[in-house]
XYZ file of C-alpha atoms in Angstrom:
289
model
C -92.544 5.190 49.215
C -88.870 4.997 48.927
C -88.627 6.007 45.485
C -90.547 9.338 46.232
C -88.218 9.587 48.967
C -85.309 9.229 46.408
C -86.928 11.494 43.600
C -87.434 14.567 46.473
C -83.963 14.318 47.745
C -82.483 14.397 43.791
C -84.720 17.515 43.224
C -83.387 19.220 46.610
C -80.030 18.335 45.511
C -79.944 20.170 42.116
C -77.353 22.372 42.415
C -77.387 26.079 41.794
C -75.355 27.229 39.240
C -72.044 28.965 40.315
C -72.747 31.947 38.411
C -75.774 32.660 40.247
C -73.901 32.173 43.718
C -71.363 34.987 42.659
C -74.305 37.105 41.187
C -75.789 37.202 44.671
C -72.540 37.433 46.743
C -71.253 40.083 44.646
C -74.744 42.099 44.394
C -75.304 42.083 48.280
C -71.737 43.855 48.779
C -71.801 46.187 46.417
C -72.896 50.033 47.493
C -73.523 51.141 44.024
C -75.344 49.375 41.137
C -72.729 48.317 38.543
C -73.257 46.806 34.823
C -72.536 42.791 35.035
C -70.786 41.251 32.416
C -73.464 39.732 30.210
C -73.163 35.934 29.925
C -74.947 34.361 26.602
C -75.391 30.726 28.000
C -79.062 30.743 26.900
C -78.127 29.266 23.075
C -75.741 27.081 24.351
C -78.573 25.221 26.803
C -81.196 25.323 24.649
C -78.948 23.588 22.070
C -78.221 20.869 24.077
C -81.874 20.290 25.155
C -82.763 20.387 21.656
C -80.480 17.453 20.992
C -81.642 15.604 23.575
C -85.441 15.905 22.298
C -84.293 14.641 19.042
C -82.524 11.259 20.596
C -85.829 10.311 22.736
C -89.120 8.864 21.705
C -90.816 11.196 23.792
C -92.361 14.662 22.935
C -91.104 17.841 24.214
C -93.509 20.619 23.370
C -92.705 24.670 23.392
C -94.793 26.708 24.514
C -93.985 30.838 24.899
C -96.919 31.878 27.379
C -96.221 35.564 28.340
C -97.294 36.582 31.841
C -97.628 40.307 32.172
C -95.659 41.697 34.955
C -96.112 45.259 36.212
C -95.311 47.696 33.951
C -93.237 45.343 31.886
C -90.197 45.951 33.730
C -89.863 41.834 34.272
C -91.407 39.035 32.182
C -91.580 35.305 33.065
C -92.624 32.935 30.108
C -93.344 29.310 29.956
C -89.959 28.762 27.727
C -90.366 24.779 27.774
C -92.580 22.099 28.346
C -91.229 18.527 28.566
C -94.294 15.844 28.274
C -94.149 12.302 28.287
C -97.325 10.636 27.459
C -97.514 6.701 26.871
C -100.194 4.476 28.406
C -99.081 4.074 32.123
C -96.510 6.843 32.172
C -97.345 10.526 32.243
C -95.217 13.376 32.890
C -95.125 17.247 32.263
C -92.443 19.473 33.073
C -93.178 23.421 32.491
C -89.963 25.606 32.386
C -89.844 29.112 33.661
C -87.935 31.815 32.269
C -87.150 35.354 33.370
C -86.860 37.919 30.411
C -86.103 41.674 30.628
C -83.898 41.940 33.479
C -81.051 44.384 32.614
C -78.492 42.101 33.921
C -78.244 39.442 31.647
C -75.644 37.327 34.120
C -78.519 37.168 36.651
C -81.351 36.342 34.150
C -79.391 33.795 32.593
C -78.087 32.348 35.594
C -81.757 31.930 36.720
C -82.730 30.443 33.631
C -80.086 28.212 33.401
C -80.833 26.844 36.985
C -84.810 26.367 35.755
C -83.704 24.308 32.345
C -81.217 22.209 34.591
C -83.742 21.080 36.942
C -86.203 20.196 34.423
C -84.107 18.360 32.308
C -82.812 16.595 35.211
C -86.035 15.488 36.192
C -87.168 14.546 32.825
C -84.120 12.536 32.164
C -84.408 10.787 35.566
C -88.303 9.886 34.420
C -87.020 8.490 31.090
C -84.448 6.244 32.610
C -87.101 5.064 35.339
C -89.780 4.564 32.999
C -87.100 2.807 30.838
C -86.372 0.494 33.932
C -90.065 -0.412 34.818
C -90.694 -1.447 31.187
C -87.741 -3.734 31.114
C -89.441 -5.483 34.551
C -92.706 -5.965 33.264
C -94.344 -2.378 33.373
C -95.821 -0.156 36.185
C -97.008 3.414 36.690
C -95.234 6.882 36.926
C -96.411 10.068 37.126
C -94.754 13.227 37.508
C -95.328 17.054 37.055
C -93.728 20.435 37.663
C -94.334 23.890 37.281
C -94.444 27.298 38.499
C -96.623 30.238 39.844
C -96.118 33.819 40.944
C -96.008 34.481 44.464
C -95.402 37.801 44.382
C -95.231 40.385 42.002
C -94.955 44.303 43.224
C -92.918 47.254 41.416
C -89.969 46.040 43.590
C -90.173 42.286 44.072
C -90.937 39.395 42.300
C -91.251 35.566 43.897
C -91.409 32.999 41.762
C -92.401 29.152 43.106
C -91.600 26.074 41.424
C -93.225 22.931 42.351
C -92.432 19.310 41.452
C -95.271 16.493 42.168
C -94.918 13.008 42.136
C -98.606 11.292 41.458
C -98.369 8.211 41.629
C -99.310 6.165 44.968
C -98.929 8.659 48.066
C -98.321 11.795 45.887
C -95.644 14.076 47.277
C -94.991 18.087 46.372
C -91.481 19.547 46.592
C -90.982 23.574 46.265
C -88.593 25.785 45.436
C -88.896 29.493 45.395
C -86.831 32.440 44.193
C -87.169 36.473 45.152
C -85.774 39.197 42.878
C -85.546 42.811 43.965
C -86.737 43.874 40.226
C -85.282 47.406 40.691
C -81.587 46.474 42.020
C -81.764 43.080 39.757
C -80.664 41.104 42.694
C -80.943 37.749 44.269
C -82.609 37.645 47.681
C -81.788 34.739 49.896
C -83.250 34.333 53.475
C -79.755 34.923 55.562
C -79.420 38.126 53.325
C -82.439 39.618 55.253
C -81.121 39.309 58.473
C -77.754 40.213 60.846
C -76.925 36.884 61.634
C -78.095 33.302 62.122
C -80.327 34.417 65.457
C -83.379 34.403 62.654
C -83.593 30.527 62.637
C -84.011 30.172 66.426
C -86.774 33.205 66.488
C -88.481 32.142 63.437
C -88.503 28.533 64.468
C -90.097 29.482 67.837
C -92.887 31.644 66.290
C -93.536 28.632 63.765
C -94.191 26.221 66.582
C -96.309 28.693 68.609
C -98.699 28.993 65.005
C -98.687 25.461 64.729
C -99.951 24.962 68.228
C -102.374 28.006 67.891
C -104.081 26.313 64.740
C -104.279 22.764 66.210
C -106.102 24.041 69.316
C -108.244 26.190 67.020
C -109.129 23.772 64.434
C -108.905 20.016 65.432
C -109.014 19.092 61.657
C -105.567 20.248 61.535
C -102.124 18.325 62.720
C -98.399 19.366 62.810
C -95.594 17.504 63.992
C -95.083 19.656 67.022
C -94.436 19.041 70.596
C -96.278 20.740 73.261
C -99.996 19.785 72.186
C -100.609 17.032 74.489
C -101.070 14.605 71.646
C -98.771 11.273 71.086
C -96.202 12.290 68.329
C -95.872 9.250 65.885
C -92.791 11.471 63.937
C -90.056 13.368 65.171
C -91.575 16.802 66.133
C -90.444 19.923 64.277
C -87.788 21.481 66.086
C -86.078 24.392 63.633
C -86.036 25.503 60.185
C -82.988 25.347 58.180
C -80.733 28.396 57.199
C -82.062 28.770 53.829
C -85.354 27.232 54.209
C -87.913 27.977 51.660
C -89.305 31.403 51.765
C -90.821 34.232 49.748
C -92.014 37.725 50.499
C -95.723 38.113 49.873
C -97.384 41.309 48.093
C -97.823 43.108 51.534
C -94.307 42.550 52.439
C -94.661 40.035 54.961
C -92.042 37.016 55.448
C -93.344 34.027 54.629
C -91.979 30.160 55.155
C -93.082 27.211 53.409
C -92.792 23.824 54.004
C -93.028 20.617 51.706
C -95.985 17.954 51.727
C -94.870 15.883 54.776
C -92.159 17.797 55.735
C -93.611 19.057 59.233
C -97.180 17.264 58.717
C -99.041 14.408 57.453
C -99.923 14.239 53.666
C -103.240 15.569 53.780
C -101.947 19.132 55.038
C -100.109 19.281 51.630
C -97.654 22.176 51.345
C -98.110 24.592 54.465
C -97.113 28.044 54.821
C -96.236 30.296 57.673
C -96.528 34.347 57.647
C -93.977 35.289 59.774
C -95.213 38.537 62.325
C -92.299 41.463 61.319
C -92.631 42.416 64.998
C -91.492 38.918 65.921
C -88.175 39.406 63.412
C -87.774 42.955 63.693
C -84.869 43.023 65.905
C -83.091 40.530 63.373
C -83.626 42.153 60.310
C -81.052 43.914 58.370
C -83.283 46.406 57.449
C -87.195 47.161 56.272
C -86.557 47.436 52.803
C -88.275 44.435 52.104
C -89.946 43.185 55.153
C -92.734 45.581 56.031
């Protein structure tokens, strides 16, 4: 359990490259679309990963599976797949890559982040595997991958997941939402006028939790006001950059990792926030309908 928490902590603490933070900040404040400077960082990153693969005994499989996107404006490919398959040690990390964005700076920054995440997970797994072998052996199992949550003419939302499959398994999610037309990276704070959205959304989620538990006794959330004795601290509010995506209907979806606000059997849980609840907090209805 301690190792699981550490792995989740390490995954969540993987820093977003400075390039992408700059792209987001600049894009959100531009009044007119501008041509962004092209950065050709992909080759260098790929080369470093190739060197890593040559110097390890584990397998790195390369897969390039195209996933069709509406009007072929943007493509998502499985750029790399890191694999370990040795007796009681199993790992499989699938790395997505965004292609065909006009803004190569945004495209390369996203792909650099995805590669960095997977490489860090892979290196950590190899180190843990080596340590276990040195101490007599054991079991390790991890996998990561991605799925397309939203694909409209305007928006693309990519979910990346990391799963620890040994013992009491855990699942950690990360999301990216991109405006394909303006070619900018959308953050949760950028959707709202100020930070009031945190309180408004949190209260709505608490209400949804209580309602769901009342309607279905099989559901359990760690929330106050249900009349049940709480074993864990109740959910109080989302964080400023809480996991989210915008679904195909233009609704804001807030996501929580396994064990974050509910018992493990509930898995990853999501809450669709009614637009009327957050309407007064929104910057506009360009994305949230």
